[in-house]
Amino acid sequence: MRVELKGKVGEMMSHIPFGYTIQNGRAVVNEEEAVKIKKLFKVYLSGLSLSEAAQKAGIKRYHTSIARMLTDKRYVEDKFYPPIISKDTFEKAQLERRRRAEALGRIYEHKGNEKKCMNFRFHASMPDNLYDDPFQQAEYAYSLIKSEVILDDKQECYGNSRP
């Protein structure tokens, strides 16, 4: 069941972030959960993994949910949600996430000169059969289409400039 609560004027909210509750149409800090969020950021910055930091902070969520929490700007600055952590702590956590990702080789920097497309050639033979059912005729017509990938480095790709 999806619960929708009235949020900002003219908008609907389908999820209240961990650390907040809605009272009288306004987001307020859930003090018990806010303590856990502060601890999550603190122990993550001390060097623990996402799962270990969540466990230490007493937050029972999946790995990806914890990662999203560490990047959720609503904990710092938002018109609707009051801040729970400082901007400095948030920025340190973002730098630490980036540092760990780089150390594990998980950051891909686009170089801008890679060819990002494949060229195809299509052809179809003339139909031998005609069907009364238009769906059957369409299925048959599509079965006659043959395609091949063109491996030609000299051919330009749409939208990409060559070095």
C-alpha atoms as one frame of an Amber mdcrd trajectory, in Angstrom:
protein
   0.000   0.000   0.000   1.370   3.390  -0.982   0.831   6.221   1.475   0.750
   9.680  -0.026   0.933  12.718   2.180   0.616  16.330   1.169   4.088  17.865
   1.055   5.166  21.104  -0.575   2.359  23.130  -2.079   1.050  21.340  -5.162
   3.286  18.279  -4.696   2.700  14.822  -3.307   5.212  12.891  -1.268   5.270
   9.139  -1.544   8.103   8.522   0.906   9.199  10.224   4.082  12.985   9.939
   4.543  14.321   8.067   7.555  14.761  10.630  10.316  11.569  12.583   9.706
   7.874  12.396  10.468   5.016  14.525   9.196   2.992  16.473  11.740   0.262
  18.891  10.717   1.498  18.813   7.110   5.082  19.701   8.038   8.227  17.605
   8.219   9.710  17.432  11.686  12.831  15.668  12.875  12.284  12.307  14.537
  14.850  12.734  17.305  15.414   9.003  17.867  16.110   8.390  14.164  18.121
  11.630  13.823  20.579  10.350  16.443  21.039   7.218  14.308  21.609   9.277
  11.151  24.247  11.414  12.864  25.945   8.264  14.132  25.771   6.702  10.643
  27.671   9.616   9.119  30.161   9.687  11.998  31.052   5.986  11.909  31.118
   5.904   8.102  33.636   8.758   8.147  35.660   6.862  10.764  36.280   4.161
   8.150  33.532   1.576   8.531  31.807   0.105   5.474  28.223   1.026   4.658
  26.848  -2.147   6.221  29.045  -1.907   9.308  28.224   1.779   9.778  24.489
   1.084   9.524  24.745  -1.771  11.998  26.761   0.350  14.435  24.226   3.190
  14.092  21.327   0.803  14.685  19.756   1.304  11.252  18.313  -1.830   9.675
  18.341  -1.113   5.937  19.832  -2.678   2.837  23.241  -1.577   1.545  21.784
   0.554  -1.261  19.391   2.309   1.108  22.299   3.262   3.342  24.234   4.548
   0.318  21.215   6.676  -0.662  20.957   8.020   2.880  24.577   9.163   2.770
  23.882  11.114  -0.436  20.457  12.486   0.512  20.723  16.282   0.578  17.474
  16.521   2.518  19.478  15.774   5.674  21.378  19.017   5.115  19.403  21.503
   3.086  15.841  21.396   1.872  12.904  23.798   1.931  10.611  21.178   3.422
  12.902  19.097   5.664  14.818  20.638   8.583  18.558  19.780   8.647  19.802
  16.844  10.709  23.514  16.935   9.905  25.904  19.770   9.130  26.870  20.689
   5.590  30.512  20.041   6.483  29.761  16.466   7.614  27.703  15.829   4.482
  30.467  17.105   2.182  33.085  15.005   3.996  30.907  11.921   3.479  30.605
  12.665  -0.253  34.373  13.042  -0.566  34.903   9.804   1.357  32.440   7.931
  -0.878  34.265   9.248  -3.960  37.661   8.342  -2.490  36.548   4.776  -1.726
  34.969   4.339  -5.158  38.158   5.549  -6.872  40.286   3.232  -4.727  38.127
   0.305  -5.856  38.209   1.395  -9.516  34.480   2.115  -9.609  34.681   5.585
 -11.119  34.554   5.875 -14.891  35.514   9.204 -16.352  34.182   9.760 -19.864
  37.065  10.799 -22.107  34.784  12.361 -24.700  36.401  10.777 -27.748  35.024
   7.254 -27.626  32.815   6.135 -30.462  29.469   5.477 -28.795  27.372   4.015
 -31.580  26.923   0.960 -33.717  25.794   1.168 -37.309  23.289  -1.334 -38.636
  22.148  -2.261 -42.088  18.636  -3.653 -42.523  17.039  -5.414 -45.464  13.980
  -7.562 -46.001  12.997  -9.977 -48.710   9.699  -9.645 -50.544   6.826 -11.439
 -48.793   5.684 -14.691 -50.373   2.597 -15.093 -48.191  -0.412 -12.906 -47.535
  -2.536 -13.412 -44.422  -6.075 -12.214 -43.668  -5.175 -11.508 -40.051  -3.240
  -8.175 -39.919  -1.356  -9.246 -36.784  -0.217 -12.470 -38.426   0.799 -10.493
 -41.555   2.798  -8.031 -39.432   4.510 -10.860 -37.567   5.417 -12.486 -40.875
   6.679  -9.191 -42.340   8.898  -8.557 -39.297  10.309 -12.081 -39.574  11.616
 -11.176 -43.034  13.787  -8.318 -41.741  17.479  -9.147 -41.549  20.057  -6.882
 -39.930  23.796  -6.752 -39.640  26.248  -4.618 -37.695  28.534  -2.521 -39.877
  32.067  -2.438 -38.502  33.480   0.572 -40.334  35.696   2.905 -38.305  35.619
   5.496 -41.073  31.867   5.996 -40.751  30.718   8.919 -38.592  28.367   8.335
 -35.694  25.475  10.744 -35.289  26.109  13.216 -32.482  29.743  12.272 -31.867
  32.696  14.174 -33.212  35.782  12.305 -34.247  39.184  13.230 -32.792
